[in-house]
């Protein structure tokens, strides 16, 4: 006998599987679930609205050999993200990172908050995107070492960040191998990896990260995860236009 599971989460992606069917990935509080949406690609399909990427949905899944979508409803739709190419690309990059990781309640809440901010064209949306990427780096064990020099552990004369070494470097360990960072930017990265969850709103209000800083964090991610993401390559290409 088949059972029905109730699932709530954010649709990450959908891809054609068979004629009018598709395989969908949804991020829940502690896992990514893949399911089949039968007939959802038909123009007038009742479940078509449930498979749009970056929609927050509640759905019912029939547990057979592979979960099958039966019905559900959209709790919140962030459709305006599709109107901004840069925002869409950033969200797609983070979606690809999230699919490779293990989501948590905090990561999912931050991801949803970022989608909402891009949907509303909030100027701090990229800052929130950096918070999401930091979450994933921490979850995967690749957080930036920011409390002192990653090599000699001196807290004095910190001047740069080394992706290869994994964190902050002082002037003695850097030996001009990496460009110097402005003190304020080093403080930004320190705060990004050190702030507590209860200080999230204060962090977002106080700091502003830009798309170049997001790309730096993505280069960090790709280096330490030893992967190249086509979505990130595409983001870089549109930024260079």
PDB file of C-alpha atoms in Angstrom:
ATOM      1  CA  UNK A   1       0.000   0.000   0.000  1.00  0.00           C
ATOM      2  CA  UNK A   2       1.373   3.424  -0.920  1.00  0.00           C
ATOM      3  CA  UNK A   3       1.635   6.236   1.602  1.00  0.00           C
ATOM      4  CA  UNK A   4       1.302  10.002   1.272  1.00  0.00           C
ATOM      5  CA  UNK A   5       3.974  12.363   2.617  1.00  0.00           C
ATOM      6  CA  UNK A   6       3.364  16.065   3.215  1.00  0.00           C
ATOM      7  CA  UNK A   7       6.406  18.133   2.282  1.00  0.00           C
ATOM      8  CA  UNK A   8       7.167  21.848   2.598  1.00  0.00           C
ATOM      9  CA  UNK A   9      10.146  23.543   1.014  1.00  0.00           C
ATOM     10  CA  UNK A  10      11.663  25.531  -1.845  1.00  0.00           C
ATOM     11  CA  UNK A  11      11.619  24.225  -5.410  1.00  0.00           C
ATOM     12  CA  UNK A  12      15.206  24.291  -6.662  1.00  0.00           C
ATOM     13  CA  UNK A  13      14.969  22.884 -10.172  1.00  0.00           C
ATOM     14  CA  UNK A  14      12.870  20.836 -12.582  1.00  0.00           C
ATOM     15  CA  UNK A  15      13.997  19.028 -15.696  1.00  0.00           C
ATOM     16  CA  UNK A  16      12.097  17.170 -18.387  1.00  0.00           C
ATOM     17  CA  UNK A  17      11.959  13.451 -17.749  1.00  0.00           C
ATOM     18  CA  UNK A  18       9.451  12.011 -20.192  1.00  0.00           C
ATOM     19  CA  UNK A  19       6.881  13.638 -22.415  1.00  0.00           C
ATOM     20  CA  UNK A  20       5.115  16.200 -20.200  1.00  0.00           C
ATOM     21  CA  UNK A  21       6.729  14.735 -17.033  1.00  0.00           C
ATOM     22  CA  UNK A  22       9.641  16.185 -15.103  1.00  0.00           C
ATOM     23  CA  UNK A  23      11.941  15.416 -12.192  1.00  0.00           C
ATOM     24  CA  UNK A  24      11.888  18.105  -9.522  1.00  0.00           C
ATOM     25  CA  UNK A  25      14.252  18.864  -6.623  1.00  0.00           C
ATOM     26  CA  UNK A  26      12.889  20.500  -3.492  1.00  0.00           C
ATOM     27  CA  UNK A  27      14.952  21.726  -0.521  1.00  0.00           C
ATOM     28  CA  UNK A  28      13.439  20.875   2.855  1.00  0.00           C
ATOM     29  CA  UNK A  29      14.774  21.597   6.333  1.00  0.00           C
ATOM     30  CA  UNK A  30      17.158  18.643   6.456  1.00  0.00           C
ATOM     31  CA  UNK A  31      17.371  17.152   2.967  1.00  0.00           C
ATOM     32  CA  UNK A  32      16.856  17.519  -0.757  1.00  0.00           C
ATOM     33  CA  UNK A  33      13.957  15.462  -2.102  1.00  0.00           C
ATOM     34  CA  UNK A  34      13.607  14.454  -5.756  1.00  0.00           C
ATOM     35  CA  UNK A  35      10.188  13.557  -7.128  1.00  0.00           C
ATOM     36  CA  UNK A  36       8.337  13.065 -10.409  1.00  0.00           C
ATOM     37  CA  UNK A  37       5.666  15.549 -11.458  1.00  0.00           C
ATOM     38  CA  UNK A  38       3.581  13.630 -13.991  1.00  0.00           C
ATOM     39  CA  UNK A  39       2.010  15.716 -16.734  1.00  0.00           C
ATOM     40  CA  UNK A  40       3.191  18.936 -15.071  1.00  0.00           C
ATOM     41  CA  UNK A  41       4.684  20.280 -18.296  1.00  0.00           C
ATOM     42  CA  UNK A  42       1.301  20.391 -20.006  1.00  0.00           C
ATOM     43  CA  UNK A  43       0.177  23.978 -20.518  1.00  0.00           C
ATOM     44  CA  UNK A  44      -3.016  23.525 -18.507  1.00  0.00           C
ATOM     45  CA  UNK A  45      -1.697  21.055 -15.902  1.00  0.00           C
ATOM     46  CA  UNK A  46      -2.995  21.739 -12.392  1.00  0.00           C
ATOM     47  CA  UNK A  47       0.416  21.016 -10.841  1.00  0.00           C
ATOM     48  CA  UNK A  48       2.403  23.148 -13.287  1.00  0.00           C
ATOM     49  CA  UNK A  49       2.494  26.070 -10.835  1.00  0.00           C
ATOM     50  CA  UNK A  50       3.998  23.817  -8.148  1.00  0.00           C
ATOM     51  CA  UNK A  51       7.257  23.111 -10.009  1.00  0.00           C
ATOM     52  CA  UNK A  52       8.429  26.650 -10.744  1.00  0.00           C
ATOM     53  CA  UNK A  53      11.955  27.168  -9.402  1.00  0.00           C
ATOM     54  CA  UNK A  54      12.237  29.412  -6.328  1.00  0.00           C
ATOM     55  CA  UNK A  55       8.657  28.837  -5.219  1.00  0.00           C
ATOM     56  CA  UNK A  56       7.982  28.009  -1.572  1.00  0.00           C
ATOM     57  CA  UNK A  57       5.397  25.217  -1.654  1.00  0.00           C
ATOM     58  CA  UNK A  58       3.509  22.652   0.377  1.00  0.00           C
ATOM     59  CA  UNK A  59       3.030  19.436  -1.587  1.00  0.00           C
ATOM     60  CA  UNK A  60       1.810  15.875  -1.183  1.00  0.00           C
ATOM     61  CA  UNK A  61       3.987  13.053  -2.481  1.00  0.00           C
ATOM     62  CA  UNK A  62       2.880   9.474  -3.081  1.00  0.00           C
ATOM     63  CA  UNK A  63       5.627   7.174  -1.830  1.00  0.00           C
ATOM     64  CA  UNK A  64       6.051   4.522  -4.497  1.00  0.00           C
ATOM     65  CA  UNK A  65       9.361   3.365  -5.984  1.00  0.00           C
ATOM     66  CA  UNK A  66      10.065   7.042  -6.693  1.00  0.00           C
ATOM     67  CA  UNK A  67       8.026   9.843  -5.024  1.00  0.00           C
ATOM     68  CA  UNK A  68       5.263  11.233  -7.256  1.00  0.00           C
ATOM     69  CA  UNK A  69       3.614  14.626  -6.866  1.00  0.00           C
ATOM     70  CA  UNK A  70      -0.133  14.418  -6.286  1.00  0.00           C
ATOM     71  CA  UNK A  71      -1.182  17.957  -5.300  1.00  0.00           C
ATOM     72  CA  UNK A  72      -0.265  20.971  -3.223  1.00  0.00           C
ATOM     73  CA  UNK A  73      -0.290  24.731  -3.087  1.00  0.00           C
ATOM     74  CA  UNK A  74       2.151  27.616  -3.439  1.00  0.00           C
ATOM     75  CA  UNK A  75       2.838  29.363  -0.142  1.00  0.00           C
ATOM     76  CA  UNK A  76       5.020  32.077  -1.641  1.00  0.00           C
ATOM     77  CA  UNK A  77       6.253  32.762  -5.165  1.00  0.00           C
ATOM     78  CA  UNK A  78       9.396  34.750  -5.939  1.00  0.00           C
ATOM     79  CA  UNK A  79       8.657  35.066  -9.653  1.00  0.00           C
ATOM     80  CA  UNK A  80      10.183  38.553 -10.047  1.00  0.00           C
ATOM     81  CA  UNK A  81      13.650  37.015  -9.755  1.00  0.00           C
ATOM     82  CA  UNK A  82      13.212  35.879 -13.365  1.00  0.00           C
ATOM     83  CA  UNK A  83      12.984  39.543 -14.447  1.00  0.00           C
ATOM     84  CA  UNK A  84      16.567  40.326 -13.363  1.00  0.00           C
ATOM     85  CA  UNK A  85      19.273  38.294 -15.109  1.00  0.00           C
ATOM     86  CA  UNK A  86      21.968  38.955 -12.498  1.00  0.00           C
ATOM     87  CA  UNK A  87      19.639  38.047  -9.623  1.00  0.00           C
ATOM     88  CA  UNK A  88      18.483  34.936 -11.463  1.00  0.00           C
ATOM     89  CA  UNK A  89      22.089  33.849 -12.054  1.00  0.00           C
ATOM     90  CA  UNK A  90      23.103  34.360  -8.413  1.00  0.00           C
ATOM     91  CA  UNK A  91      20.095  32.348  -7.227  1.00  0.00           C
ATOM     92  CA  UNK A  92      20.902  29.582  -9.719  1.00  0.00           C
ATOM     93  CA  UNK A  93      24.501  29.462  -8.499  1.00  0.00           C
ATOM     94  CA  UNK A  94      23.387  29.095  -4.884  1.00  0.00           C
ATOM     95  CA  UNK A  95      20.778  26.540  -5.911  1.00  0.00           C
ATOM     96  CA  UNK A  96      23.534  24.390  -7.432  1.00  0.00           C
ATOM     97  CA  UNK A  97      25.615  24.746  -4.264  1.00  0.00           C
ATOM     98  CA  UNK A  98      22.635  23.838  -2.082  1.00  0.00           C
ATOM     99  CA  UNK A  99      21.827  20.719  -4.120  1.00  0.00           C
ATOM    100  CA  UNK A 100      25.376  19.475  -3.447  1.00  0.00           C
ATOM    101  CA  UNK A 101      25.175  20.173   0.286  1.00  0.00           C
ATOM    102  CA  UNK A 102      22.944  19.101   3.178  1.00  0.00           C
ATOM    103  CA  UNK A 103      20.400  21.811   3.962  1.00  0.00           C
ATOM    104  CA  UNK A 104      19.525  22.792   7.517  1.00  0.00           C
ATOM    105  CA  UNK A 105      16.630  24.801   8.874  1.00  0.00           C
ATOM    106  CA  UNK A 106      18.906  27.848   9.168  1.00  0.00           C
ATOM    107  CA  UNK A 107      20.269  27.488   5.626  1.00  0.00           C
ATOM    108  CA  UNK A 108      16.768  27.085   4.207  1.00  0.00           C
ATOM    109  CA  UNK A 109      15.496  30.134   6.116  1.00  0.00           C
ATOM    110  CA  UNK A 110      18.418  32.228   4.882  1.00  0.00           C
ATOM    111  CA  UNK A 111      17.935  30.995   1.308  1.00  0.00           C
ATOM    112  CA  UNK A 112      14.231  31.880   1.456  1.00  0.00           C
ATOM    113  CA  UNK A 113      15.033  35.314   2.877  1.00  0.00           C
ATOM    114  CA  UNK A 114      17.495  35.902   0.033  1.00  0.00           C
ATOM    115  CA  UNK A 115      14.872  34.911  -2.573  1.00  0.00           C
ATOM    116  CA  UNK A 116      12.415  37.324  -0.996  1.00  0.00           C
ATOM    117  CA  UNK A 117      14.972  40.136  -1.065  1.00  0.00           C
ATOM    118  CA  UNK A 118      15.800  39.575  -4.742  1.00  0.00           C
ATOM    119  CA  UNK A 119      12.068  39.370  -5.499  1.00  0.00           C
ATOM    120  CA  UNK A 120      11.586  42.762  -3.835  1.00  0.00           C
ATOM    121  CA  UNK A 121      14.710  44.208  -5.513  1.00  0.00           C
ATOM    122  CA  UNK A 122      16.226  44.870  -2.089  1.00  0.00           C
ATOM    123  CA  UNK A 123      19.722  46.422  -2.458  1.00  0.00           C
ATOM    124  CA  UNK A 124      20.975  44.140   0.334  1.00  0.00           C
ATOM    125  CA  UNK A 125      20.012  40.962  -1.531  1.00  0.00           C
ATOM    126  CA  UNK A 126      23.603  40.212  -2.585  1.00  0.00           C
ATOM    127  CA  UNK A 127      24.707  40.605   1.027  1.00  0.00           C
ATOM    128  CA  UNK A 128      22.143  37.955   1.945  1.00  0.00           C
ATOM    129  CA  UNK A 129      23.435  35.788  -0.915  1.00  0.00           C
ATOM    130  CA  UNK A 130      26.899  35.968   0.665  1.00  0.00           C
ATOM    131  CA  UNK A 131      25.376  34.881   3.982  1.00  0.00           C
ATOM    132  CA  UNK A 132      23.819  31.859   2.230  1.00  0.00           C
ATOM    133  CA  UNK A 133      27.114  30.922   0.631  1.00  0.00           C
ATOM    134  CA  UNK A 134      28.889  31.293   3.970  1.00  0.00           C
ATOM    135  CA  UNK A 135      26.307  28.923   5.493  1.00  0.00           C
ATOM    136  CA  UNK A 136      27.029  26.293   2.844  1.00  0.00           C
ATOM    137  CA  UNK A 137      30.803  26.679   3.230  1.00  0.00           C
ATOM    138  CA  UNK A 138      30.492  26.186   6.981  1.00  0.00           C
ATOM    139  CA  UNK A 139      28.188  23.206   6.519  1.00  0.00           C
ATOM    140  CA  UNK A 140      30.666  21.593   4.120  1.00  0.00           C
ATOM    141  CA  UNK A 141      33.668  22.306   6.364  1.00  0.00           C
ATOM    142  CA  UNK A 142      35.290  24.980   4.183  1.00  0.00           C
ATOM    143  CA  UNK A 143      34.714  28.138   6.226  1.00  0.00           C
ATOM    144  CA  UNK A 144      37.231  30.952   5.856  1.00  0.00           C
ATOM    145  CA  UNK A 145      39.764  31.154   8.717  1.00  0.00           C
ATOM    146  CA  UNK A 146      39.351  34.741   9.911  1.00  0.00           C
ATOM    147  CA  UNK A 147      40.336  34.847  13.590  1.00  0.00           C
ATOM    148  CA  UNK A 148      44.081  35.238  12.911  1.00  0.00           C
ATOM    149  CA  UNK A 149      46.715  34.423  10.288  1.00  0.00           C
ATOM    150  CA  UNK A 150      45.962  30.928   9.023  1.00  0.00           C
ATOM    151  CA  UNK A 151      49.689  30.084   8.808  1.00  0.00           C
ATOM    152  CA  UNK A 152      51.424  31.623  11.840  1.00  0.00           C
ATOM    153  CA  UNK A 153      48.303  32.477  13.926  1.00  0.00           C
ATOM    154  CA  UNK A 154      49.432  36.032  14.538  1.00  0.00           C
ATOM    155  CA  UNK A 155      46.610  38.498  15.081  1.00  0.00           C
ATOM    156  CA  UNK A 156      48.776  41.433  14.009  1.00  0.00           C
ATOM    157  CA  UNK A 157      49.262  42.978  10.579  1.00  0.00           C
ATOM    158  CA  UNK A 158      46.569  40.916   8.805  1.00  0.00           C
ATOM    159  CA  UNK A 159      46.584  42.201   5.226  1.00  0.00           C
ATOM    160  CA  UNK A 160      45.108  39.701   2.774  1.00  0.00           C
ATOM    161  CA  UNK A 161      43.063  36.528   2.137  1.00  0.00           C
ATOM    162  CA  UNK A 162      44.479  33.390   0.540  1.00  0.00           C
ATOM    163  CA  UNK A 163      42.079  30.921  -1.060  1.00  0.00           C
ATOM    164  CA  UNK A 164      44.830  28.290  -1.308  1.00  0.00           C
ATOM    165  CA  UNK A 165      45.819  28.605   2.363  1.00  0.00           C
ATOM    166  CA  UNK A 166      42.256  28.892   3.579  1.00  0.00           C
ATOM    167  CA  UNK A 167      42.007  32.261   5.242  1.00  0.00           C
ATOM    168  CA  UNK A 168      43.605  35.477   6.457  1.00  0.00           C
ATOM    169  CA  UNK A 169      47.334  36.060   6.075  1.00  0.00           C
ATOM    170  CA  UNK A 170      49.575  38.530   7.881  1.00  0.00           C
ATOM    171  CA  UNK A 171      52.145  40.612   6.001  1.00  0.00           C
ATOM    172  CA  UNK A 172      55.001  38.299   7.076  1.00  0.00           C
ATOM    173  CA  UNK A 173      53.305  35.178   5.686  1.00  0.00           C
ATOM    174  CA  UNK A 174      51.941  36.898   2.602  1.00  0.00           C
ATOM    175  CA  UNK A 175      55.301  38.155   1.323  1.00  0.00           C
ATOM    176  CA  UNK A 176      53.438  40.083  -1.393  1.00  0.00           C
ATOM    177  CA  UNK A 177      52.022  36.897  -2.937  1.00  0.00           C
ATOM    178  CA  UNK A 178      48.448  38.211  -2.705  1.00  0.00           C
ATOM    179  CA  UNK A 179      47.099  41.751  -3.088  1.00  0.00           C
ATOM    180  CA  UNK A 180      46.483  43.659   0.118  1.00  0.00           C
ATOM    181  CA  UNK A 181      42.901  44.179   1.235  1.00  0.00           C
ATOM    182  CA  UNK A 182      41.511  47.343   2.730  1.00  0.00           C
ATOM    183  CA  UNK A 183      41.004  46.963   6.475  1.00  0.00           C
ATOM    184  CA  UNK A 184      37.253  47.532   6.125  1.00  0.00           C
ATOM    185  CA  UNK A 185      36.886  44.660   3.666  1.00  0.00           C
ATOM    186  CA  UNK A 186      38.805  42.308   5.949  1.00  0.00           C
ATOM    187  CA  UNK A 187      36.431  43.319   8.749  1.00  0.00           C
ATOM    188  CA  UNK A 188      33.505  42.539   6.441  1.00  0.00           C
ATOM    189  CA  UNK A 189      34.709  38.991   5.808  1.00  0.00           C
ATOM    190  CA  UNK A 190      35.556  38.512   9.478  1.00  0.00           C
ATOM    191  CA  UNK A 191      32.046  39.595  10.457  1.00  0.00           C
ATOM    192  CA  UNK A 192      30.449  37.424   7.770  1.00  0.00           C
ATOM    193  CA  UNK A 193      32.005  34.251   9.170  1.00  0.00           C
ATOM    194  CA  UNK A 194      31.735  35.195  12.830  1.00  0.00           C
ATOM    195  CA  UNK A 195      28.347  36.815  13.445  1.00  0.00           C
ATOM    196  CA  UNK A 196      25.751  34.914  15.468  1.00  0.00           C
ATOM    197  CA  UNK A 197      22.323  34.087  14.030  1.00  0.00           C
ATOM    198  CA  UNK A 198      20.539  36.442  16.425  1.00  0.00           C
ATOM    199  CA  UNK A 199      22.609  39.305  14.939  1.00  0.00           C
ATOM    200  CA  UNK A 200      21.619  38.580  11.312  1.00  0.00           C
ATOM    201  CA  UNK A 201      19.403  41.661  10.897  1.00  0.00           C
ATOM    202  CA  UNK A 202      22.091  43.913  12.370  1.00  0.00           C
ATOM    203  CA  UNK A 203      24.702  42.375  10.080  1.00  0.00           C
ATOM    204  CA  UNK A 204      22.547  42.886   6.968  1.00  0.00           C
ATOM    205  CA  UNK A 205      21.764  46.476   7.960  1.00  0.00           C
ATOM    206  CA  UNK A 206      25.389  47.377   8.655  1.00  0.00           C
ATOM    207  CA  UNK A 207      27.338  45.632   5.871  1.00  0.00           C
ATOM    208  CA  UNK A 208      26.924  45.731   2.102  1.00  0.00           C
ATOM    209  CA  UNK A 209      28.559  43.073  -0.080  1.00  0.00           C
ATOM    210  CA  UNK A 210      28.699  43.411  -3.862  1.00  0.00           C
ATOM    211  CA  UNK A 211      28.626  40.892  -6.691  1.00  0.00           C
ATOM    212  CA  UNK A 212      32.443  40.849  -6.939  1.00  0.00           C
ATOM    213  CA  UNK A 213      32.666  39.751  -3.312  1.00  0.00           C
ATOM    214  CA  UNK A 214      30.048  37.091  -3.972  1.00  0.00           C
ATOM    215  CA  UNK A 215      32.161  35.852  -6.905  1.00  0.00           C
ATOM    216  CA  UNK A 216      35.242  35.766  -4.668  1.00  0.00           C
ATOM    217  CA  UNK A 217      33.373  33.538  -2.222  1.00  0.00           C
ATOM    218  CA  UNK A 218      32.257  31.371  -5.141  1.00  0.00           C
ATOM    219  CA  UNK A 219      35.862  30.986  -6.306  1.00  0.00           C
ATOM    220  CA  UNK A 220      36.625  29.924  -2.730  1.00  0.00           C
ATOM    221  CA  UNK A 221      33.775  27.403  -2.902  1.00  0.00           C
ATOM    222  CA  UNK A 222      34.830  25.959  -6.276  1.00  0.00           C
ATOM    223  CA  UNK A 223      38.468  25.680  -5.194  1.00  0.00           C
ATOM    224  CA  UNK A 224      37.795  23.868  -1.935  1.00  0.00           C
ATOM    225  CA  UNK A 225      34.934  21.731  -3.265  1.00  0.00           C
ATOM    226  CA  UNK A 226      37.089  20.964  -6.335  1.00  0.00           C
ATOM    227  CA  UNK A 227      34.268  21.602  -8.767  1.00  0.00           C
ATOM    228  CA  UNK A 228      33.341  23.901 -11.622  1.00  0.00           C
ATOM    229  CA  UNK A 229      29.713  25.000 -11.791  1.00  0.00           C
ATOM    230  CA  UNK A 230      28.302  25.992 -15.172  1.00  0.00           C
ATOM    231  CA  UNK A 231      25.930  28.393 -13.422  1.00  0.00           C
ATOM    232  CA  UNK A 232      28.892  30.262 -11.918  1.00  0.00           C
ATOM    233  CA  UNK A 233      30.735  30.320 -15.240  1.00  0.00           C
ATOM    234  CA  UNK A 234      27.619  31.857 -16.806  1.00  0.00           C
ATOM    235  CA  UNK A 235      27.329  34.459 -14.024  1.00  0.00           C
ATOM    236  CA  UNK A 236      30.927  35.513 -14.628  1.00  0.00           C
ATOM    237  CA  UNK A 237      30.295  35.748 -18.377  1.00  0.00           C
ATOM    238  CA  UNK A 238      27.364  38.142 -18.010  1.00  0.00           C
ATOM    239  CA  UNK A 239      29.301  40.281 -15.539  1.00  0.00           C
ATOM    240  CA  UNK A 240      32.056  40.666 -18.137  1.00  0.00           C
ATOM    241  CA  UNK A 241      29.696  41.888 -20.877  1.00  0.00           C
TER     242      UNK A 241
END
